[in-house]
Amino acid sequence: MMKSLAAFVLLVPLAALAAGPKPLPDSELAAVRGADGISFAVDLNLNRQPDNTLGDSRLIIGQKVDERTTYIVLRNIGGRIQMVGLNISPQTAADGTNYVALTLPGYTRFTDTGFDSISVQADPHGAVSGNLGRISLNGEMMMQGQLRLWSH
């Protein structure tokens, strides 16, 4: 009895591996139902050192107008962004069409998020030639709603 049980336990996984995954046609895939989709919680730290200091980081966007290249330079982009309530789930509309719903984050917190300066200059790696402003976000935000995506 024990030998046959052991053989069965060993053969079942091998049979499952031999079968392998099989592609589903769209009609069968549309009938597959899950629970609530996939939910995400995000804790994003951008360009922050453990001691909360910044280096000299830059985001550089080049543009060419009339054969002259200028650069938008955003200096020291960074901060912490925490988001809860991001969700991706398959849905069916009232007319029977299927779509993917991306739920907006229910709660977002910004801590020292932004950049130190923005400038437009000819040399993207040179000293910042001017300062058109800075952004610093600290606070919380709550949203509701969905972004709905249909494929064609």
Short mmCIF file of N, CA and C in Angstrom, two decimals:
data_model
loop_
_atom_site.label_atom_id
_atom_site.label_comp_id
_atom_site.label_asym_id
_atom_site.label_seq_id
_atom_site.Cartn_x
_atom_site.Cartn_y
_atom_site.Cartn_z
N MET A 1 0.82 -1.19 0.00
CA MET A 1 0.00 0.00 0.00
C MET A 1 0.87 1.26 0.00
N MET A 2 1.89 1.29 0.84
CA MET A 2 2.75 2.46 0.93
C MET A 2 3.54 2.67 -0.36
N LYS A 3 3.97 1.56 -1.03
CA LYS A 3 4.72 1.69 -2.28
C LYS A 3 3.85 2.29 -3.36
N SER A 4 2.61 1.86 -3.48
CA SER A 4 1.74 2.40 -4.52
C SER A 4 1.39 3.85 -4.24
N LEU A 5 1.22 4.23 -2.98
CA LEU A 5 0.95 5.62 -2.63
C LEU A 5 2.16 6.50 -2.95
N ALA A 6 3.35 6.01 -2.64
CA ALA A 6 4.57 6.77 -2.95
C ALA A 6 4.74 6.93 -4.45
N ALA A 7 4.45 5.88 -5.22
CA ALA A 7 4.57 5.97 -6.68
C ALA A 7 3.56 6.97 -7.23
N PHE A 8 2.35 6.97 -6.70
CA PHE A 8 1.31 7.90 -7.14
C PHE A 8 1.73 9.35 -6.85
N VAL A 9 2.26 9.58 -5.65
CA VAL A 9 2.70 10.93 -5.25
C VAL A 9 3.82 11.41 -6.16
N LEU A 10 4.70 10.53 -6.60
CA LEU A 10 5.80 10.91 -7.47
C LEU A 10 5.35 11.10 -8.91
N LEU A 11 4.38 10.32 -9.39
CA LEU A 11 3.97 10.37 -10.79
C LEU A 11 3.02 11.52 -11.10
N VAL A 12 2.19 11.93 -10.16
CA VAL A 12 1.24 13.00 -10.43
C VAL A 12 1.95 14.30 -10.81
N PRO A 13 2.97 14.76 -10.06
CA PRO A 13 3.66 15.98 -10.48
C PRO A 13 4.37 15.83 -11.83
N LEU A 14 4.90 14.65 -12.12
CA LEU A 14 5.56 14.43 -13.41
C LEU A 14 4.56 14.51 -14.55
N ALA A 15 3.37 13.96 -14.36
CA ALA A 15 2.34 14.03 -15.39
C ALA A 15 1.91 15.48 -15.61
N ALA A 16 1.81 16.22 -14.53
CA ALA A 16 1.42 17.64 -14.66
C ALA A 16 2.49 18.42 -15.41
N LEU A 17 3.77 18.13 -15.15
CA LEU A 17 4.85 18.82 -15.85
C LEU A 17 4.87 18.46 -17.32
N ALA A 18 4.60 17.18 -17.64
CA ALA A 18 4.62 16.74 -19.04
C ALA A 18 3.51 17.42 -19.83
N ALA A 19 2.37 17.68 -19.20
CA ALA A 19 1.26 18.31 -19.90
C ALA A 19 1.63 19.75 -20.27
N GLY A 20 2.27 20.47 -19.36
CA GLY A 20 2.71 21.84 -19.62
C GLY A 20 1.55 22.80 -19.76
N PRO A 21 1.85 24.09 -19.80
CA PRO A 21 0.79 25.09 -19.96
C PRO A 21 0.26 25.07 -21.39
N LYS A 22 -1.02 25.34 -21.52
CA LYS A 22 -1.66 25.39 -22.84
C LYS A 22 -2.29 26.76 -23.03
N PRO A 23 -2.13 27.35 -24.20
CA PRO A 23 -2.75 28.66 -24.44
C PRO A 23 -4.28 28.54 -24.47
N LEU A 24 -4.95 29.56 -23.95
CA LEU A 24 -6.41 29.59 -23.96
C LEU A 24 -6.88 30.48 -25.10
N PRO A 25 -7.88 30.05 -25.85
CA PRO A 25 -8.46 30.97 -26.83
C PRO A 25 -9.18 32.10 -26.11
N ASP A 26 -9.38 33.23 -26.80
CA ASP A 26 -10.00 34.40 -26.19
C ASP A 26 -11.36 34.08 -25.56
N SER A 27 -12.14 33.21 -26.21
CA SER A 27 -13.47 32.89 -25.68
C SER A 27 -13.36 32.22 -24.32
N GLU A 28 -12.40 31.32 -24.13
CA GLU A 28 -12.22 30.68 -22.83
C GLU A 28 -11.58 31.62 -21.83
N LEU A 29 -10.63 32.44 -22.29
CA LEU A 29 -9.96 33.38 -21.41
C LEU A 29 -10.95 34.39 -20.83
N ALA A 30 -11.93 34.82 -21.64
CA ALA A 30 -12.93 35.77 -21.17
C ALA A 30 -13.79 35.19 -20.06
N ALA A 31 -13.91 33.86 -20.02
CA ALA A 31 -14.72 33.22 -18.99
C ALA A 31 -13.96 33.01 -17.68
N VAL A 32 -12.65 33.22 -17.68
CA VAL A 32 -11.86 33.04 -16.46
C VAL A 32 -12.18 34.18 -15.49
N ARG A 33 -12.47 33.85 -14.26
CA ARG A 33 -12.80 34.86 -13.26
C ARG A 33 -11.83 34.78 -12.10
N GLY A 34 -11.39 35.93 -11.64
CA GLY A 34 -10.53 35.99 -10.48
C GLY A 34 -11.27 36.66 -9.35
N ALA A 35 -10.56 36.98 -8.31
CA ALA A 35 -11.19 37.63 -7.17
C ALA A 35 -11.33 39.13 -7.47
N ASP A 36 -10.40 39.93 -7.01
CA ASP A 36 -10.51 41.38 -7.15
C ASP A 36 -9.40 41.99 -7.97
N GLY A 37 -8.63 41.21 -8.72
CA GLY A 37 -7.53 41.75 -9.48
C GLY A 37 -6.26 41.76 -8.64
N ILE A 38 -5.38 42.70 -8.96
CA ILE A 38 -4.09 42.82 -8.28
C ILE A 38 -4.02 44.19 -7.63
N SER A 39 -3.66 44.23 -6.36
CA SER A 39 -3.54 45.50 -5.65
C SER A 39 -2.07 45.77 -5.33
N PHE A 40 -1.71 47.05 -5.34
CA PHE A 40 -0.33 47.46 -5.08
C PHE A 40 -0.28 48.51 -3.99
N ALA A 41 0.78 48.47 -3.22
CA ALA A 41 1.15 49.55 -2.30
C ALA A 41 2.56 49.96 -2.70
N VAL A 42 2.80 51.26 -2.85
CA VAL A 42 4.08 51.76 -3.36
C VAL A 42 4.72 52.65 -2.31
N ASP A 43 6.01 52.43 -2.09
CA ASP A 43 6.83 53.32 -1.26
C ASP A 43 8.07 53.64 -2.08
N LEU A 44 8.05 54.78 -2.77
CA LEU A 44 9.08 55.14 -3.73
C LEU A 44 9.97 56.25 -3.16
N ASN A 45 11.26 55.98 -3.07
CA ASN A 45 12.24 56.97 -2.64
C ASN A 45 13.11 57.34 -3.83
N LEU A 46 13.08 58.60 -4.22
CA LEU A 46 13.84 59.07 -5.38
C LEU A 46 15.04 59.89 -4.95
N ASN A 47 16.23 59.46 -5.32
CA ASN A 47 17.45 60.23 -5.13
C ASN A 47 17.66 60.74 -3.72
N ARG A 48 17.29 59.97 -2.74
CA ARG A 48 17.53 60.37 -1.35
C ARG A 48 18.55 59.43 -0.74
N GLN A 49 19.52 60.01 -0.07
CA GLN A 49 20.53 59.24 0.64
C GLN A 49 19.98 58.85 2.01
N PRO A 50 20.59 57.86 2.67
CA PRO A 50 20.12 57.48 4.01
C PRO A 50 20.08 58.64 5.00
N ASP A 51 20.98 59.62 4.84
CA ASP A 51 20.97 60.77 5.74
C ASP A 51 20.07 61.90 5.22
N ASN A 52 19.25 61.60 4.18
CA ASN A 52 18.27 62.52 3.59
C ASN A 52 18.90 63.71 2.87
N THR A 53 20.15 63.57 2.42
CA THR A 53 20.80 64.62 1.65
C THR A 53 20.69 64.31 0.16
N LEU A 54 20.96 65.32 -0.65
CA LEU A 54 20.93 65.18 -2.10
C LEU A 54 22.33 65.37 -2.67
N GLY A 55 22.57 64.76 -3.82
CA GLY A 55 23.79 65.03 -4.56
C GLY A 55 23.48 66.09 -5.60
N ASP A 56 24.12 66.00 -6.74
CA ASP A 56 23.81 66.92 -7.84
C ASP A 56 23.24 66.09 -8.98
N SER A 57 22.02 65.63 -8.83
CA SER A 57 21.38 64.85 -9.89
C SER A 57 20.61 65.80 -10.80
N ARG A 58 20.48 65.38 -12.06
CA ARG A 58 19.79 66.22 -13.04
C ARG A 58 18.96 65.37 -13.99
N LEU A 59 17.80 65.88 -14.35
CA LEU A 59 17.02 65.33 -15.45
C LEU A 59 17.14 66.35 -16.57
N ILE A 60 17.65 65.89 -17.71
CA ILE A 60 17.94 66.79 -18.82
C ILE A 60 17.06 66.43 -20.01
N ILE A 61 16.36 67.42 -20.54
CA ILE A 61 15.50 67.24 -21.71
C ILE A 61 16.02 68.17 -22.80
N GLY A 62 16.51 67.59 -23.90
CA GLY A 62 17.05 68.40 -24.99
C GLY A 62 16.01 68.64 -26.07
N GLN A 63 16.08 69.82 -26.67
CA GLN A 63 15.17 70.16 -27.77
C GLN A 63 15.92 70.99 -28.80
N LYS A 64 15.64 70.69 -30.06
CA LYS A 64 16.33 71.39 -31.13
C LYS A 64 15.31 72.25 -31.88
N VAL A 65 15.58 73.56 -31.93
CA VAL A 65 14.73 74.51 -32.64
C VAL A 65 15.62 75.36 -33.52
N ASP A 66 15.32 75.41 -34.81
CA ASP A 66 16.11 76.19 -35.78
C ASP A 66 17.59 75.86 -35.69
N GLU A 67 17.91 74.58 -35.67
CA GLU A 67 19.29 74.08 -35.63
C GLU A 67 20.05 74.46 -34.37
N ARG A 68 19.34 74.92 -33.34
CA ARG A 68 19.98 75.26 -32.07
C ARG A 68 19.40 74.37 -30.98
N THR A 69 20.26 73.70 -30.23
CA THR A 69 19.81 72.81 -29.16
C THR A 69 19.88 73.52 -27.82
N THR A 70 18.79 73.48 -27.11
CA THR A 70 18.75 73.97 -25.74
C THR A 70 18.25 72.85 -24.84
N TYR A 71 18.50 72.98 -23.56
CA TYR A 71 18.18 71.93 -22.62
C TYR A 71 17.38 72.48 -21.45
N ILE A 72 16.35 71.74 -21.08
CA ILE A 72 15.64 72.01 -19.84
C ILE A 72 16.33 71.14 -18.79
N VAL A 73 16.80 71.75 -17.72
CA VAL A 73 17.52 71.02 -16.68
C VAL A 73 16.73 71.11 -15.38
N LEU A 74 16.28 69.95 -14.89
CA LEU A 74 15.64 69.85 -13.58
C LEU A 74 16.69 69.30 -12.63
N ARG A 75 17.05 70.09 -11.64
CA ARG A 75 18.15 69.73 -10.73
C ARG A 75 17.62 69.15 -9.43
N ASN A 76 18.22 68.03 -9.03
CA ASN A 76 17.93 67.36 -7.76
C ASN A 76 16.46 66.95 -7.60
N ILE A 77 15.98 66.17 -8.56
CA ILE A 77 14.64 65.60 -8.43
C ILE A 77 14.70 64.55 -7.34
N GLY A 78 13.75 64.58 -6.44
CA GLY A 78 13.76 63.58 -5.39
C GLY A 78 12.57 63.69 -4.47
N GLY A 79 12.58 62.82 -3.47
CA GLY A 79 11.54 62.82 -2.47
C GLY A 79 11.02 61.42 -2.22
N ARG A 80 9.97 61.36 -1.44
CA ARG A 80 9.34 60.08 -1.11
C ARG A 80 7.87 60.17 -1.46
N ILE A 81 7.39 59.14 -2.18
CA ILE A 81 5.98 59.04 -2.56
C ILE A 81 5.46 57.70 -2.06
N GLN A 82 4.40 57.74 -1.28
CA GLN A 82 3.77 56.52 -0.78
C GLN A 82 2.33 56.49 -1.31
N MET A 83 1.97 55.36 -1.93
CA MET A 83 0.64 55.21 -2.50
C MET A 83 0.02 53.89 -2.05
N VAL A 84 -1.26 53.93 -1.73
CA VAL A 84 -2.02 52.74 -1.35
C VAL A 84 -3.33 52.76 -2.13
N GLY A 85 -3.74 51.61 -2.58
CA GLY A 85 -5.03 51.51 -3.26
C GLY A 85 -4.94 51.44 -4.76
N LEU A 86 -3.76 51.23 -5.32
CA LEU A 86 -3.65 51.00 -6.76
C LEU A 86 -4.16 49.60 -7.05
N ASN A 87 -5.01 49.45 -8.04
CA ASN A 87 -5.59 48.16 -8.32
C ASN A 87 -5.73 47.99 -9.84
N ILE A 88 -5.42 46.80 -10.31
CA ILE A 88 -5.62 46.44 -11.72
C ILE A 88 -6.55 45.24 -11.73
N SER A 89 -7.68 45.37 -12.45
CA SER A 89 -8.61 44.25 -12.48
C SER A 89 -9.34 44.18 -13.82
N PRO A 90 -9.62 42.95 -14.27
CA PRO A 90 -10.42 42.78 -15.49
C PRO A 90 -11.89 43.02 -15.15
N GLN A 91 -12.60 43.68 -16.05
CA GLN A 91 -14.01 44.00 -15.83
C GLN A 91 -14.81 43.73 -17.11
N THR A 92 -16.12 43.61 -16.97
CA THR A 92 -17.01 43.46 -18.12
C THR A 92 -18.01 44.60 -18.08
N ALA A 93 -18.13 45.34 -19.17
CA ALA A 93 -19.06 46.46 -19.26
C ALA A 93 -20.48 45.94 -19.44
N ALA A 94 -21.45 46.82 -19.30
CA ALA A 94 -22.86 46.44 -19.43
C ALA A 94 -23.17 45.88 -20.82
N ASP A 95 -22.43 46.35 -21.84
CA ASP A 95 -22.67 45.85 -23.20
C ASP A 95 -21.94 44.55 -23.49
N GLY A 96 -21.25 43.99 -22.48
CA GLY A 96 -20.58 42.70 -22.64
C GLY A 96 -19.12 42.78 -23.06
N THR A 97 -18.60 43.99 -23.34
CA THR A 97 -17.19 44.10 -23.72
C THR A 97 -16.32 44.03 -22.48
N ASN A 98 -15.13 43.48 -22.65
CA ASN A 98 -14.18 43.34 -21.54
C ASN A 98 -13.19 44.49 -21.57
N TYR A 99 -12.78 44.94 -20.38
CA TYR A 99 -11.78 46.00 -20.29
C TYR A 99 -10.96 45.78 -19.03
N VAL A 100 -9.85 46.51 -18.94
CA VAL A 100 -9.00 46.47 -17.75
C VAL A 100 -9.21 47.79 -17.01
N ALA A 101 -9.51 47.69 -15.73
CA ALA A 101 -9.72 48.88 -14.91
C ALA A 101 -8.49 49.12 -14.04
N LEU A 102 -7.93 50.32 -14.14
CA LEU A 102 -6.82 50.75 -13.29
C LEU A 102 -7.40 51.73 -12.27
N THR A 103 -7.47 51.31 -11.02
CA THR A 103 -8.03 52.17 -9.98
C THR A 103 -6.99 53.20 -9.56
N LEU A 104 -7.40 54.45 -9.47
CA LEU A 104 -6.51 55.50 -9.00
C LEU A 104 -6.15 55.23 -7.55
N PRO A 105 -4.96 55.65 -7.10
CA PRO A 105 -4.59 55.38 -5.71
C PRO A 105 -5.53 56.09 -4.75
N GLY A 106 -6.04 55.36 -3.79
CA GLY A 106 -6.96 55.94 -2.80
C GLY A 106 -6.26 56.91 -1.87
N TYR A 107 -4.99 56.68 -1.58
CA TYR A 107 -4.24 57.54 -0.66
C TYR A 107 -2.82 57.70 -1.18
N THR A 108 -2.35 58.94 -1.24
CA THR A 108 -0.98 59.23 -1.65
C THR A 108 -0.40 60.25 -0.68
N ARG A 109 0.85 60.01 -0.28
CA ARG A 109 1.55 60.95 0.62
C ARG A 109 2.86 61.35 -0.05
N PHE A 110 3.12 62.65 -0.08
CA PHE A 110 4.36 63.20 -0.63
C PHE A 110 5.19 63.77 0.52
N THR A 111 6.47 63.41 0.56
CA THR A 111 7.39 63.93 1.57
C THR A 111 8.61 64.50 0.86
N ASP A 112 8.78 65.82 0.92
CA ASP A 112 9.90 66.51 0.27
C ASP A 112 10.08 66.06 -1.18
N THR A 113 8.99 66.00 -1.94
CA THR A 113 9.03 65.54 -3.32
C THR A 113 9.04 66.75 -4.25
N GLY A 114 9.94 66.74 -5.21
CA GLY A 114 10.02 67.83 -6.17
C GLY A 114 11.41 67.97 -6.74
N PHE A 115 11.78 69.20 -7.07
CA PHE A 115 13.12 69.48 -7.59
C PHE A 115 13.57 70.84 -7.09
N ASP A 116 14.90 71.02 -7.03
CA ASP A 116 15.47 72.25 -6.49
C ASP A 116 15.43 73.42 -7.47
N SER A 117 15.61 73.15 -8.76
CA SER A 117 15.57 74.25 -9.72
C SER A 117 15.27 73.71 -11.11
N ILE A 118 14.76 74.61 -11.95
CA ILE A 118 14.54 74.31 -13.36
C ILE A 118 15.17 75.46 -14.14
N SER A 119 15.90 75.11 -15.19
CA SER A 119 16.53 76.15 -16.00
C SER A 119 16.55 75.70 -17.45
N VAL A 120 16.71 76.66 -18.34
CA VAL A 120 16.88 76.40 -19.76
C VAL A 120 18.25 76.93 -20.12
N GLN A 121 19.11 76.04 -20.68
CA GLN A 121 20.49 76.45 -20.94
C GLN A 121 21.08 75.68 -22.12
N ALA A 122 22.20 76.19 -22.63
CA ALA A 122 22.85 75.58 -23.79
C ALA A 122 23.72 74.38 -23.40
N ASP A 123 24.32 74.41 -22.21
CA ASP A 123 25.18 73.32 -21.75
C ASP A 123 24.47 72.58 -20.61
N PRO A 124 24.01 71.34 -20.86
CA PRO A 124 23.24 70.64 -19.84
C PRO A 124 24.06 70.26 -18.60
N HIS A 125 25.38 70.18 -18.75
CA HIS A 125 26.22 69.75 -17.63
C HIS A 125 26.92 70.93 -16.94
N GLY A 126 26.74 72.14 -17.48
CA GLY A 126 27.36 73.31 -16.88
C GLY A 126 26.62 73.76 -15.64
N ALA A 127 27.15 74.80 -15.03
CA ALA A 127 26.50 75.36 -13.85
C ALA A 127 25.10 75.83 -14.24
N VAL A 128 24.18 75.73 -13.30
CA VAL A 128 22.81 76.16 -13.58
C VAL A 128 22.83 77.65 -13.85
N SER A 129 22.37 78.01 -15.06
CA SER A 129 22.51 79.39 -15.51
C SER A 129 21.35 80.28 -15.09
N GLY A 130 20.30 79.71 -14.62
CA GLY A 130 19.16 80.51 -14.19
C GLY A 130 18.20 79.61 -13.43
N ASN A 131 17.33 80.22 -12.69
CA ASN A 131 16.39 79.42 -11.92
C ASN A 131 14.99 79.93 -12.22
N LEU A 132 14.20 79.07 -12.85
CA LEU A 132 12.83 79.42 -13.18
C LEU A 132 11.84 78.96 -12.12
N GLY A 133 12.37 78.44 -11.03
CA GLY A 133 11.50 78.02 -9.93
C GLY A 133 11.86 76.66 -9.38
N ARG A 134 11.15 76.27 -8.35
CA ARG A 134 11.34 74.96 -7.74
C ARG A 134 9.99 74.47 -7.27
N ILE A 135 9.91 73.18 -7.05
CA ILE A 135 8.68 72.56 -6.54
C ILE A 135 9.05 71.69 -5.36
N SER A 136 8.26 71.81 -4.29
CA SER A 136 8.43 70.95 -3.13
C SER A 136 7.04 70.58 -2.63
N LEU A 137 6.73 69.29 -2.68
CA LEU A 137 5.42 68.80 -2.25
C LEU A 137 5.54 68.09 -0.91
N ASN A 138 4.70 68.46 0.02
CA ASN A 138 4.58 67.80 1.31
C ASN A 138 3.10 67.75 1.62
N GLY A 139 2.57 66.56 1.75
CA GLY A 139 1.15 66.47 2.08
C GLY A 139 0.55 65.16 1.63
N GLU A 140 -0.76 65.11 1.75
CA GLU A 140 -1.50 63.90 1.44
C GLU A 140 -2.58 64.21 0.42
N MET A 141 -2.97 63.17 -0.32
CA MET A 141 -3.98 63.34 -1.34
C MET A 141 -4.81 62.06 -1.41
N MET A 142 -6.10 62.19 -1.58
CA MET A 142 -6.97 61.04 -1.76
C MET A 142 -7.71 61.21 -3.08
N MET A 143 -7.81 60.09 -3.83
CA MET A 143 -8.47 60.12 -5.13
C MET A 143 -9.46 58.96 -5.21
N GLN A 144 -10.33 59.06 -6.18
CA GLN A 144 -11.22 57.95 -6.48
C GLN A 144 -11.46 57.93 -7.98
N GLY A 145 -11.79 56.78 -8.50
CA GLY A 145 -12.07 56.67 -9.92
C GLY A 145 -11.22 55.60 -10.58
N GLN A 146 -11.44 55.41 -11.87
CA GLN A 146 -10.73 54.38 -12.63
C GLN A 146 -10.30 54.93 -13.97
N LEU A 147 -9.23 54.38 -14.46
CA LEU A 147 -8.82 54.55 -15.84
C LEU A 147 -9.18 53.23 -16.52
N ARG A 148 -10.02 53.27 -17.55
CA ARG A 148 -10.48 52.04 -18.19
C ARG A 148 -9.84 51.90 -19.57
N LEU A 149 -9.32 50.70 -19.83
CA LEU A 149 -8.61 50.42 -21.07
C LEU A 149 -9.29 49.28 -21.83
N TRP A 150 -9.65 49.55 -23.09
CA TRP A 150 -10.20 48.52 -23.97
C TRP A 150 -9.18 48.23 -25.06
N SER A 151 -9.10 46.98 -25.46
CA SER A 151 -8.21 46.64 -26.59
C SER A 151 -9.07 46.48 -27.84
N HIS A 152 -8.48 46.78 -28.98
CA HIS A 152 -9.21 46.66 -30.25
C HIS A 152 -8.36 45.88 -31.23
#
